[in-house]
Coordinates of C-alpha atoms in Angstrom, one line a residue:
Chain W
M23 CA -15.1 -17.5 -27.8
N24 CA -12.9 -16.9 -30.7
P25 CA -9.3 -18.1 -30.0
V26 CA -6.6 -17.0 -32.5
H27 CA -3.2 -18.5 -32.1
I28 CA -0.3 -16.0 -32.3
A29 CA 3.1 -17.3 -33.2
D30 CA 4.9 -14.1 -34.2
P31 CA 5.4 -11.4 -31.5
Q32 CA 5.2 -8.8 -34.2
D33 CA 1.8 -9.9 -35.4
P34 CA -0.1 -6.7 -35.9
R35 CA -3.2 -8.1 -34.2
V36 CA -1.3 -8.0 -30.8
A37 CA 0.3 -4.6 -31.4
P38 CA -1.7 -3.0 -28.5
Y39 CA 0.2 -5.4 -26.2
L40 CA 3.7 -4.6 -27.4
D41 CA 6.1 -3.5 -24.7
I42 CA 3.3 -2.7 -22.3
R43 CA 5.7 -1.7 -19.4
E44 CA 7.4 1.0 -21.4
R45 CA 4.3 2.4 -23.1
D46 CA 1.7 3.5 -20.7
L47 CA -1.5 3.0 -22.7
A48 CA -3.5 5.2 -20.4
G49 CA -4.8 8.2 -22.1
R50 CA -4.3 6.8 -25.6
Q51 CA -7.8 7.0 -27.0
G52 CA -9.0 5.8 -23.6
R53 CA -7.3 2.4 -23.9
F54 CA -5.7 0.5 -21.1
V55 CA -4.2 -2.8 -20.1
A56 CA -5.9 -5.1 -17.6
E57 CA -4.1 -8.0 -16.0
G58 CA -5.2 -11.2 -14.3
K59 CA -8.4 -13.2 -13.9
V60 CA -9.9 -11.1 -11.1
V61 CA -9.5 -7.9 -13.0
L62 CA -10.8 -9.4 -16.2
N63 CA -14.0 -10.6 -14.4
V64 CA -14.6 -7.0 -13.4
L65 CA -13.8 -5.6 -16.9
F66 CA -16.3 -8.0 -18.6
S67 CA -19.1 -6.9 -16.4
A68 CA -18.2 -3.2 -16.3
R69 CA -20.7 -1.0 -18.1
R70 CA -18.4 2.0 -18.5
F71 CA -15.7 0.0 -20.2
A72 CA -15.5 -2.3 -23.2
A73 CA -13.0 -5.1 -23.7
E74 CA -11.3 -5.0 -27.1
S75 CA -9.3 -8.2 -26.9
V76 CA -7.6 -10.7 -24.6
L77 CA -4.0 -12.2 -24.8
V78 CA -3.7 -15.4 -22.9
L79 CA -1.0 -18.0 -22.3
E80 CA -2.2 -21.2 -24.0
S81 CA -1.8 -23.2 -20.8
R82 CA -4.1 -20.8 -18.9
L83 CA -6.9 -21.0 -21.5
P84 CA -8.8 -23.9 -19.8
G85 CA -8.7 -22.3 -16.4
L86 CA -10.0 -19.1 -17.8
A87 CA -13.1 -20.5 -19.5
A88 CA -15.6 -19.3 -17.0
T89 CA -14.0 -15.8 -17.1
L90 CA -13.9 -15.6 -20.9
A91 CA -17.5 -16.8 -21.1
L92 CA -18.4 -13.3 -19.6
A93 CA -16.7 -11.5 -22.5
P94 CA -18.6 -10.3 -25.7
A95 CA -18.9 -13.2 -28.1
N96 CA -17.1 -11.4 -30.9
M97 CA -14.1 -10.3 -28.9
P98 CA -10.9 -11.9 -30.2
V99 CA -9.0 -14.1 -27.7
Y100 CA -5.3 -14.2 -28.8
V101 CA -3.5 -17.3 -27.5
A102 CA 0.3 -17.5 -27.3
S103 CA 3.1 -19.7 -25.8
G104 CA 5.0 -18.3 -22.8
P105 CA 8.0 -17.2 -24.9
V106 CA 5.8 -15.5 -27.4
M107 CA 3.7 -13.8 -24.8
D108 CA 6.7 -12.5 -22.9
A109 CA 8.3 -11.3 -26.2
I110 CA 5.1 -9.3 -27.0
A111 CA 4.7 -7.8 -23.5
G112 CA 8.4 -7.2 -23.1
F113 CA 8.6 -8.9 -19.7
H114 CA 7.3 -12.0 -18.0
I115 CA 3.5 -11.9 -17.6
H116 CA 3.1 -13.6 -14.3
R117 CA -0.7 -13.9 -14.3
G118 CA -0.7 -15.3 -17.9
V119 CA -3.6 -13.1 -19.1
L120 CA -3.9 -9.5 -20.4
A121 CA -6.8 -7.6 -21.9
I122 CA -7.0 -4.3 -23.8
G123 CA -10.0 -2.3 -22.5
R124 CA -11.4 0.9 -23.8
K125 CA -13.2 3.7 -21.9
R126 CA -16.7 4.5 -23.2
A127 CA -17.5 8.2 -23.3
P128 CA -15.9 9.9 -20.3
Q129 CA -18.3 11.6 -17.9
A130 CA -18.0 15.1 -16.6
P131 CA -17.9 15.3 -12.7
E132 CA -21.2 17.2 -12.6
E133 CA -22.9 14.6 -14.7
L134 CA -21.6 11.8 -12.5
L135 CA -22.7 13.7 -9.3
D136 CA -26.2 14.0 -10.8
E137 CA -26.5 10.3 -11.0
L138 CA -25.7 9.6 -7.3
P139 CA -28.4 8.6 -4.8
E140 CA -29.5 10.7 -1.8
R141 CA -27.2 8.9 0.5
A142 CA -23.7 8.6 -1.0
L143 CA -20.1 8.7 0.0
V144 CA -17.7 10.1 -2.6
V145 CA -13.9 10.2 -2.6
V146 CA -12.1 13.1 -4.0
L147 CA -8.3 13.0 -4.8
V148 CA -6.2 16.1 -5.3
G149 CA -2.6 15.7 -6.5
I150 CA -2.3 12.0 -5.8
A151 CA 0.2 11.1 -8.6
N152 CA 1.4 7.7 -7.2
H153 CA -0.2 4.8 -9.0
D154 CA -0.1 2.4 -6.1
N155 CA -1.8 4.9 -3.9
V156 CA -4.6 5.6 -6.5
G157 CA -5.1 1.9 -7.0
A158 CA -5.2 1.2 -3.2
I159 CA -7.7 4.1 -2.6
F160 CA -10.0 2.7 -5.3
R161 CA -9.8 -0.7 -3.6
N162 CA -10.7 0.8 -0.3
A163 CA -13.5 2.9 -1.9
A164 CA -15.0 -0.3 -3.3
A165 CA -14.6 -2.3 0.0
F166 CA -16.6 0.5 1.8
G167 CA -19.2 1.2 -0.8
A168 CA -18.2 4.6 -2.0
A169 CA -20.4 5.7 -4.9
A170 CA -17.8 7.5 -6.9
V171 CA -14.2 8.8 -7.0
I172 CA -13.4 12.2 -8.5
L173 CA -9.8 13.1 -9.2
D174 CA -8.3 16.4 -10.0
A175 CA -6.2 16.8 -13.2
S176 CA -2.9 16.5 -11.3
S177 CA -3.7 13.0 -9.9
C178 CA -2.6 10.0 -12.0
D179 CA -4.9 8.3 -14.4
P180 CA -6.7 5.4 -12.6
L181 CA -6.5 3.5 -15.9
Y182 CA -2.8 3.2 -15.6
R183 CA -1.9 -0.5 -15.6
K184 CA -0.4 -0.6 -12.1
A185 CA -3.3 1.4 -10.6
I186 CA -5.8 -1.1 -12.1
R187 CA -3.9 -4.0 -10.8
V188 CA -3.4 -2.7 -7.2
S189 CA -7.1 -1.8 -7.1
V190 CA -8.0 -5.4 -7.9
G191 CA -10.3 -4.1 -10.6
A192 CA -12.0 -1.5 -8.4
V193 CA -11.0 1.2 -10.9
L194 CA -13.3 -0.5 -13.4
K195 CA -16.1 -0.9 -11.0
I196 CA -16.5 2.5 -9.2
P197 CA -17.5 5.3 -11.5
F198 CA -14.9 8.1 -11.6
A199 CA -14.4 11.4 -13.3
V200 CA -11.7 14.0 -13.6
A201 CA -12.2 17.5 -12.5
D202 CA -10.2 20.3 -14.1
D203 CA -10.7 22.6 -11.1
A204 CA -10.9 21.4 -7.5
D205 CA -12.5 24.6 -6.4
G206 CA -15.2 24.4 -9.0
L207 CA -15.7 20.8 -7.9
A208 CA -16.2 21.8 -4.3
D209 CA -18.9 24.3 -5.5
A210 CA -20.6 21.7 -7.6
M211 CA -20.7 19.2 -4.7
A212 CA -21.9 21.8 -2.2
R213 CA -24.7 22.8 -4.5
R214 CA -25.8 19.1 -4.5
G215 CA -25.9 18.9 -0.7
F216 CA -22.6 17.2 -0.1
E217 CA -20.8 17.7 3.3
L218 CA -17.2 18.2 2.3
Y219 CA -14.5 16.7 4.6
G220 CA -10.9 17.4 4.0
L221 CA -8.4 15.1 5.7
S222 CA -5.4 16.9 7.2
P223 CA -3.0 16.2 10.1
R224 CA -4.1 19.7 11.4
G225 CA -7.8 19.1 10.9
K226 CA -10.2 20.7 13.4
A227 CA -12.3 17.6 14.1
D228 CA -11.2 14.2 15.2
L229 CA -12.4 11.7 12.6
R230 CA -14.0 9.6 15.3
D231 CA -16.4 12.5 16.1
V232 CA -17.6 13.2 12.6
E233 CA -21.3 12.4 12.2
R234 CA -21.9 11.7 8.6
R235 CA -25.2 12.9 7.0
G236 CA -26.8 11.8 3.7
R237 CA -24.2 12.9 1.2
A238 CA -20.6 13.2 2.2
A239 CA -17.3 13.6 0.3
L240 CA -13.9 12.7 1.7
W241 CA -11.1 14.8 0.2
F242 CA -7.5 13.6 0.2
G243 CA -4.3 15.4 -0.8
A244 CA -0.9 14.0 -1.6
E245 CA 1.3 12.7 1.2
G246 CA 3.7 15.5 2.3
E247 CA 2.0 18.5 0.8
G248 CA -1.6 17.6 1.7
L249 CA -4.5 19.5 0.4
P250 CA -3.9 23.0 -0.7
E251 CA -4.6 25.7 2.0
K252 CA -7.1 27.5 -0.1
L253 CA -9.1 24.4 -0.5
L254 CA -8.8 23.3 3.2
A255 CA -10.2 26.8 4.1
R256 CA -13.6 25.8 2.6
L257 CA -13.8 22.2 3.8
N258 CA -14.6 20.7 7.1
T259 CA -11.1 19.6 8.1
V260 CA -10.7 16.3 9.8
R261 CA -7.7 14.7 11.4
I262 CA -6.8 11.1 12.2
A263 CA -5.6 10.8 15.8
M264 CA -2.1 9.3 15.9
A265 CA 0.5 8.4 18.5
G266 CA 3.2 11.0 19.2
G267 CA 6.6 10.9 17.6
F268 CA 5.7 9.2 14.2
D269 CA 2.6 11.0 13.0
S270 CA 3.0 9.8 9.4
L271 CA 0.3 7.9 7.6
N272 CA 0.2 6.7 4.0
V273 CA -2.7 8.4 2.1
A274 CA -4.2 5.0 1.2
A275 CA -4.1 3.9 4.8
A276 CA -5.8 7.2 5.8
S277 CA -8.5 6.5 3.2
A278 CA -9.1 3.0 4.6
I279 CA -9.6 4.5 8.1
A280 CA -11.8 7.4 7.0
L281 CA -14.0 5.3 4.7
H282 CA -14.5 2.7 7.4
Q283 CA -15.6 5.4 9.7
L284 CA -17.9 7.2 7.4
A285 CA -19.4 4.3 5.4
E286 CA -22.5 3.6 7.4
L287 CA -21.9 0.0 7.2
E288 CA -24.4 -2.5 8.5
K289 CA -23.7 -4.4 11.6
S290 CA -24.4 -7.9 10.2
A291 CA -24.0 -11.0 12.3
G292 CA -20.5 -12.4 12.1
Chain X
M16 CA 32.3 12.8 10.0
N17 CA 34.9 10.8 8.0
P18 CA 34.2 11.3 4.3
V19 CA 36.1 8.9 2.0
H20 CA 35.9 9.5 -1.7
I21 CA 35.3 6.4 -3.8
A22 CA 36.2 6.5 -7.5
D23 CA 36.2 2.7 -8.3
P24 CA 32.9 0.9 -8.0
Q25 CA 34.9 -2.3 -7.3
D26 CA 36.6 -0.6 -4.2
P27 CA 36.3 -3.4 -1.5
R28 CA 35.2 -0.8 1.0
V29 CA 31.9 -0.4 -0.8
A30 CA 31.4 -4.1 -1.4
P31 CA 28.3 -4.3 0.8
Y32 CA 26.6 -1.9 -1.5
L33 CA 27.3 -3.9 -4.7
D34 CA 24.2 -4.8 -6.8
I35 CA 21.9 -4.3 -3.9
R36 CA 18.7 -4.9 -5.8
E37 CA 19.9 -8.4 -6.8
R38 CA 21.3 -9.5 -3.5
D39 CA 18.9 -9.2 -0.6
L40 CA 21.2 -8.5 2.3
A41 CA 18.5 -9.3 4.8
G42 CA 19.5 -12.2 6.9
R43 CA 23.2 -12.0 6.1
Q44 CA 24.7 -11.7 9.5
G45 CA 21.8 -9.3 10.3
R46 CA 23.0 -6.7 7.8
F47 CA 20.6 -4.6 5.8
V48 CA 20.4 -1.6 3.4
A49 CA 18.7 1.6 4.5
E50 CA 17.8 4.3 1.9
G51 CA 17.1 8.0 2.1
K52 CA 17.4 10.7 4.7
V53 CA 14.2 10.0 6.7
V54 CA 15.2 6.3 7.2
L55 CA 18.8 7.2 8.1
N56 CA 17.6 9.6 10.8
V57 CA 15.7 6.7 12.3
L58 CA 18.7 4.3 11.9
F59 CA 21.1 6.6 13.7
S60 CA 18.9 7.0 16.7
A61 CA 17.8 3.3 16.8
R62 CA 19.2 1.4 19.8
R63 CA 18.6 -2.0 18.3
F64 CA 20.6 -1.3 15.2
A65 CA 24.1 0.0 14.4
A66 CA 25.0 1.9 11.3
E67 CA 28.2 0.4 9.7
S68 CA 28.7 2.9 6.9
V69 CA 27.0 5.3 4.5
L70 CA 27.3 5.8 0.8
V71 CA 26.3 9.2 -0.4
L72 CA 26.1 11.1 -3.7
E73 CA 28.7 13.9 -3.5
S74 CA 26.1 16.5 -4.4
R75 CA 23.9 15.4 -1.5
L76 CA 26.5 15.6 1.1
P77 CA 25.9 19.2 2.2
G78 CA 22.1 18.6 2.5
L79 CA 22.7 15.5 4.7
A80 CA 25.1 17.3 7.2
A81 CA 22.4 17.4 10.0
T82 CA 21.5 13.7 9.5
L83 CA 25.1 12.5 9.4
A84 CA 25.9 14.5 12.6
L85 CA 23.7 11.9 14.3
A86 CA 25.8 9.0 13.1
P87 CA 28.7 7.5 15.2
A88 CA 31.8 9.7 14.8
N89 CA 33.9 6.8 13.6
M90 CA 31.4 5.5 11.0
P91 CA 32.9 5.8 7.5
V92 CA 31.0 8.0 5.0
Y93 CA 31.8 6.9 1.4
V94 CA 31.2 9.7 -1.1
A95 CA 30.8 9.0 -4.9
S96 CA 29.7 10.7 -8.0
G97 CA 26.4 9.8 -9.6
P98 CA 27.8 7.3 -12.2
V99 CA 30.0 5.6 -9.6
M100 CA 27.2 5.3 -7.1
D101 CA 24.8 3.9 -9.7
A102 CA 27.5 1.4 -10.9
I103 CA 28.0 0.2 -7.3
A104 CA 24.3 -0.2 -6.5
G105 CA 23.5 -1.6 -9.9
F106 CA 20.6 0.8 -10.6
H107 CA 19.9 4.6 -10.2
I108 CA 19.8 5.5 -6.5
H109 CA 17.0 8.1 -6.5
R110 CA 17.5 9.2 -3.0
G111 CA 21.3 9.7 -3.3
V112 CA 22.1 8.0 0.0
L113 CA 22.3 4.5 1.4
A114 CA 23.5 3.0 4.6
I115 CA 24.5 -0.5 5.7
G116 CA 22.9 -1.3 9.1
R117 CA 23.4 -4.2 11.4
K118 CA 21.0 -5.8 13.8
R119 CA 22.3 -6.0 17.4
A120 CA 21.5 -9.3 19.2
P121 CA 18.1 -10.5 18.1
Q122 CA 15.5 -10.8 20.8
A123 CA 13.3 -13.8 21.4
P124 CA 9.5 -13.0 21.4
E125 CA 9.1 -13.8 25.0
E126 CA 12.0 -11.6 26.0
L127 CA 10.4 -8.8 24.0
L128 CA 7.0 -9.4 25.5
D129 CA 8.5 -9.2 29.0
E130 CA 9.7 -5.7 28.3
L131 CA 6.3 -4.3 27.4
P132 CA 4.3 -2.1 29.8
E133 CA 0.9 -2.9 31.4
R134 CA -1.0 -1.2 28.6
A135 CA 0.4 -2.2 25.2
L136 CA -0.9 -3.0 21.7
V137 CA 1.1 -5.5 19.8
V138 CA 0.8 -6.5 16.1
V139 CA 1.3 -10.2 15.1
L140 CA 1.8 -11.2 11.5
V141 CA 1.4 -14.8 10.3
G142 CA 2.4 -15.7 6.8
I143 CA 2.7 -12.1 5.4
A144 CA 5.4 -12.6 2.8
N145 CA 4.9 -9.4 0.8
H146 CA 7.5 -6.8 1.6
D147 CA 5.3 -3.8 0.7
N148 CA 2.6 -5.1 3.2
V149 CA 5.1 -5.8 5.9
G150 CA 6.6 -2.3 5.5
A151 CA 3.1 -0.6 5.4
I152 CA 1.9 -2.5 8.5
F153 CA 5.0 -1.3 10.4
R154 CA 4.3 2.2 9.3
N155 CA 0.7 1.9 10.6
A156 CA 2.0 0.3 13.8
A157 CA 4.2 3.3 14.4
A158 CA 1.5 5.8 13.5
F159 CA -0.8 4.3 16.1
G160 CA 1.8 3.6 18.8
A161 CA 2.0 -0.2 18.7
A162 CA 4.6 -1.3 21.3
A163 CA 6.0 -4.2 19.2
V164 CA 5.5 -6.4 16.1
I165 CA 5.9 -10.1 16.2
L166 CA 6.2 -12.1 12.9
D167 CA 6.0 -15.8 12.4
A168 CA 8.8 -17.5 10.5
S169 CA 6.9 -17.6 7.2
S170 CA 6.4 -13.8 7.2
C171 CA 9.1 -11.8 5.3
D172 CA 12.1 -10.3 7.1
P173 CA 11.2 -6.6 7.9
L174 CA 14.9 -5.8 7.3
Y175 CA 14.4 -6.4 3.6
R176 CA 15.3 -3.2 1.8
K177 CA 11.9 -2.5 0.3
A178 CA 10.1 -3.2 3.6
I179 CA 12.3 -0.7 5.4
R180 CA 11.7 1.9 2.7
V181 CA 7.9 1.4 2.6
S182 CA 7.8 1.6 6.5
V183 CA 9.6 5.0 6.3
G184 CA 11.9 3.6 8.9
A185 CA 9.3 2.3 11.3
V186 CA 10.9 -1.1 11.0
L187 CA 14.0 0.3 12.7
K188 CA 11.9 2.0 15.4
I189 CA 9.3 -0.5 16.6
P190 CA 10.9 -3.5 18.4
F191 CA 10.1 -6.7 16.6
A192 CA 10.9 -10.4 17.0
V193 CA 10.3 -13.6 15.0
A194 CA 8.4 -16.5 16.5
D195 CA 9.0 -20.0 15.3
D196 CA 5.6 -21.2 16.3
A197 CA 2.4 -19.1 16.2
D198 CA 0.6 -21.4 18.7
G199 CA 3.4 -21.2 21.2
L200 CA 3.4 -17.4 20.7
A201 CA -0.4 -17.2 21.4
D202 CA 0.3 -19.2 24.6
A203 CA 3.1 -16.9 25.7
M204 CA 0.9 -13.8 25.1
A205 CA -2.1 -15.2 26.9
R206 CA 0.1 -16.0 29.9
R207 CA 1.2 -12.4 30.0
G208 CA -2.4 -11.1 30.0
F209 CA -2.9 -10.2 26.4
E210 CA -6.3 -10.3 24.8
L211 CA -5.8 -11.9 21.4
Y212 CA -7.8 -10.5 18.5
G213 CA -7.6 -12.3 15.1
L214 CA -8.8 -10.3 12.0
S215 CA -10.9 -12.4 9.7
P216 CA -13.7 -11.7 7.1
R217 CA -15.7 -14.2 9.1
G218 CA -14.9 -12.8 12.5
K219 CA -17.5 -13.1 15.3
A220 CA -17.3 -9.5 16.5
D221 CA -17.5 -6.3 14.5
L222 CA -14.3 -4.4 15.0
R223 CA -16.3 -1.3 16.0
D224 CA -17.7 -3.2 19.0
V225 CA -14.4 -4.4 20.4
E226 CA -13.5 -2.8 23.8
R227 CA -9.9 -3.0 24.2
R228 CA -8.4 -3.7 27.7
G229 CA -4.9 -3.1 28.9
R230 CA -2.9 -5.5 26.8
A231 CA -4.1 -6.4 23.3
A232 CA -2.6 -8.1 20.3
L233 CA -4.0 -7.8 16.7
W234 CA -3.2 -10.9 14.6
F235 CA -3.2 -10.6 10.8
G236 CA -2.9 -13.4 8.3
A237 CA -2.0 -13.2 4.6
E238 CA -4.5 -11.9 2.1
G239 CA -6.5 -14.8 0.6
E240 CA -5.6 -17.5 3.0
G241 CA -6.1 -15.5 6.2
L242 CA -5.1 -16.8 9.6
P243 CA -5.0 -20.6 9.9
E244 CA -8.2 -22.1 11.2
K245 CA -6.5 -23.8 14.1
L246 CA -5.2 -20.4 15.2
L247 CA -8.5 -18.6 14.7
A248 CA -10.1 -21.2 16.9
R249 CA -8.3 -19.8 19.9
L250 CA -8.4 -16.1 19.1
N251 CA -11.2 -13.6 19.6
T252 CA -12.2 -13.2 15.9
V253 CA -13.0 -9.8 14.6
R254 CA -14.3 -8.7 11.2
I255 CA -14.1 -5.4 9.5
A256 CA -17.6 -4.5 8.1
M257 CA -17.6 -3.9 4.4
A258 CA -20.0 -3.1 1.6
G259 CA -21.5 -6.0 -0.3
G260 CA -20.1 -7.1 -3.6
F261 CA -16.5 -6.3 -3.2
D262 CA -15.4 -7.4 0.3
S263 CA -11.8 -7.4 -0.4
L264 CA -9.3 -5.4 1.8
N265 CA -5.6 -5.3 1.6
V266 CA -4.0 -6.5 4.8
A267 CA -2.1 -3.2 5.3
A268 CA -5.4 -1.3 5.0
A269 CA -7.0 -3.7 7.5
S270 CA -4.2 -3.0 9.9
A271 CA -4.6 0.7 9.6
I272 CA -8.3 0.4 10.4
A273 CA -7.8 -2.0 13.3
L274 CA -4.9 -0.1 14.8
H275 CA -6.8 3.2 14.6
Q276 CA -9.7 1.6 16.4
L277 CA -7.8 -0.1 19.2
A278 CA -5.0 2.3 19.8
E279 CA -6.6 4.3 22.7
L280 CA -5.5 7.6 21.0
E281 CA -6.0 10.8 22.9
K282 CA -8.5 13.3 21.6
S283 CA -6.2 16.3 21.4
A284 CA -7.4 19.6 20.1
G285 CA -7.0 20.1 16.4

């Protein structure tokens, strides 16, 4: 480990951490901000991402020793007092530790699909622009062993700070790719033997009756609009049964239910 | 309808709306802040709550005519320009409409349980202090037809502004009560024929194997700590199967899965 004490919030070495709430780093040369020990543990063991540096509250340094031991040996660890850290970030950093990560070469969806095994469950998101929902869906995808997440270009970048945080690091764990064209993606998946399931309140099949085969993809659209009609027309549409009078379900909640149902989870002893 | 134009943010008639983000109205004589058209529709038809007044952006007034027609005829409707409304609330009110609601007489948990039918699914929350999670759980409870929600005293007040908003009004729709003592509540439910299921990562039964009978209660604890051991010892413990390596599920996601599983939903045609 290589701790560097920072006394001046304007120190150029911590420039990537300046005013992080205002400046969304996502998309800037593939850099992003990761927060908290749990997320950093995932970042340091992620093969698709590199950690560029860490900024840590001096009082938190001892408690983070085991986490920082996972980081590359030459990665700088910037250490600051509470007031300096908050002045850098532009708000109070509750978790006391931040990292700047960098995406390695992005992968095209087809390339990612080609790496998947014969039995695989993939999540596809179309038009999900809310960071909390994207983060929560990644967390669910990780909990139920999804092999990948593919987002269309109108969904939000999973590397947005809040999405990473809500996902508890799952965004850095599950391979993901961005598809320019949802119809083209459906073709590419069908060619690779995926059964495509589109969640919709007006879906033809009840989720509880779906029998998953080897390769399956669960497609989710934004709350309200849902998946585009044109796309629904070529998917196996599936509905989640609800009680009358209040048939409204958050898309992350819907993903939890659908993933649990289709994940082929083992029945281990409790 | 009774529109009253407000030009001065300090007008005493709109005092309950002052700086609403700073002052959590929940618990103040049972008053709370409801936001947005969907939530107001629920508030105006809720029998357990009364609407005291509405504050609406003048440009939104025509679009809210159908909603406001559901309100009590003598309820004041305060109308303001954008700058005045934002100055009152202390931040930008995106949805353009707020209401102050009031709880009618609170109900003891036993009283609420006595009103429930022979077949009923109840959600019990212990130590859930996060407003988003409480709101999301109420939304799931409504989607799957839960008859009531009972919270222990360490859970957050569902009438907190953000919880109401995240619940999309479900907090105002599903009867809820607060129990001082979780063990006493378990006794009260058992006496009334409820099967008590406690969700826990180390639960004895796999959720998919649970056969719900007439009256069932799903107990959820806070993420991390979970339900207290003493309480788990007297519940039928249930786990949600997950993939290895990332067995972390948000409590609202867990509630969606468990409610969907135990809700006895009809298999209507799609």
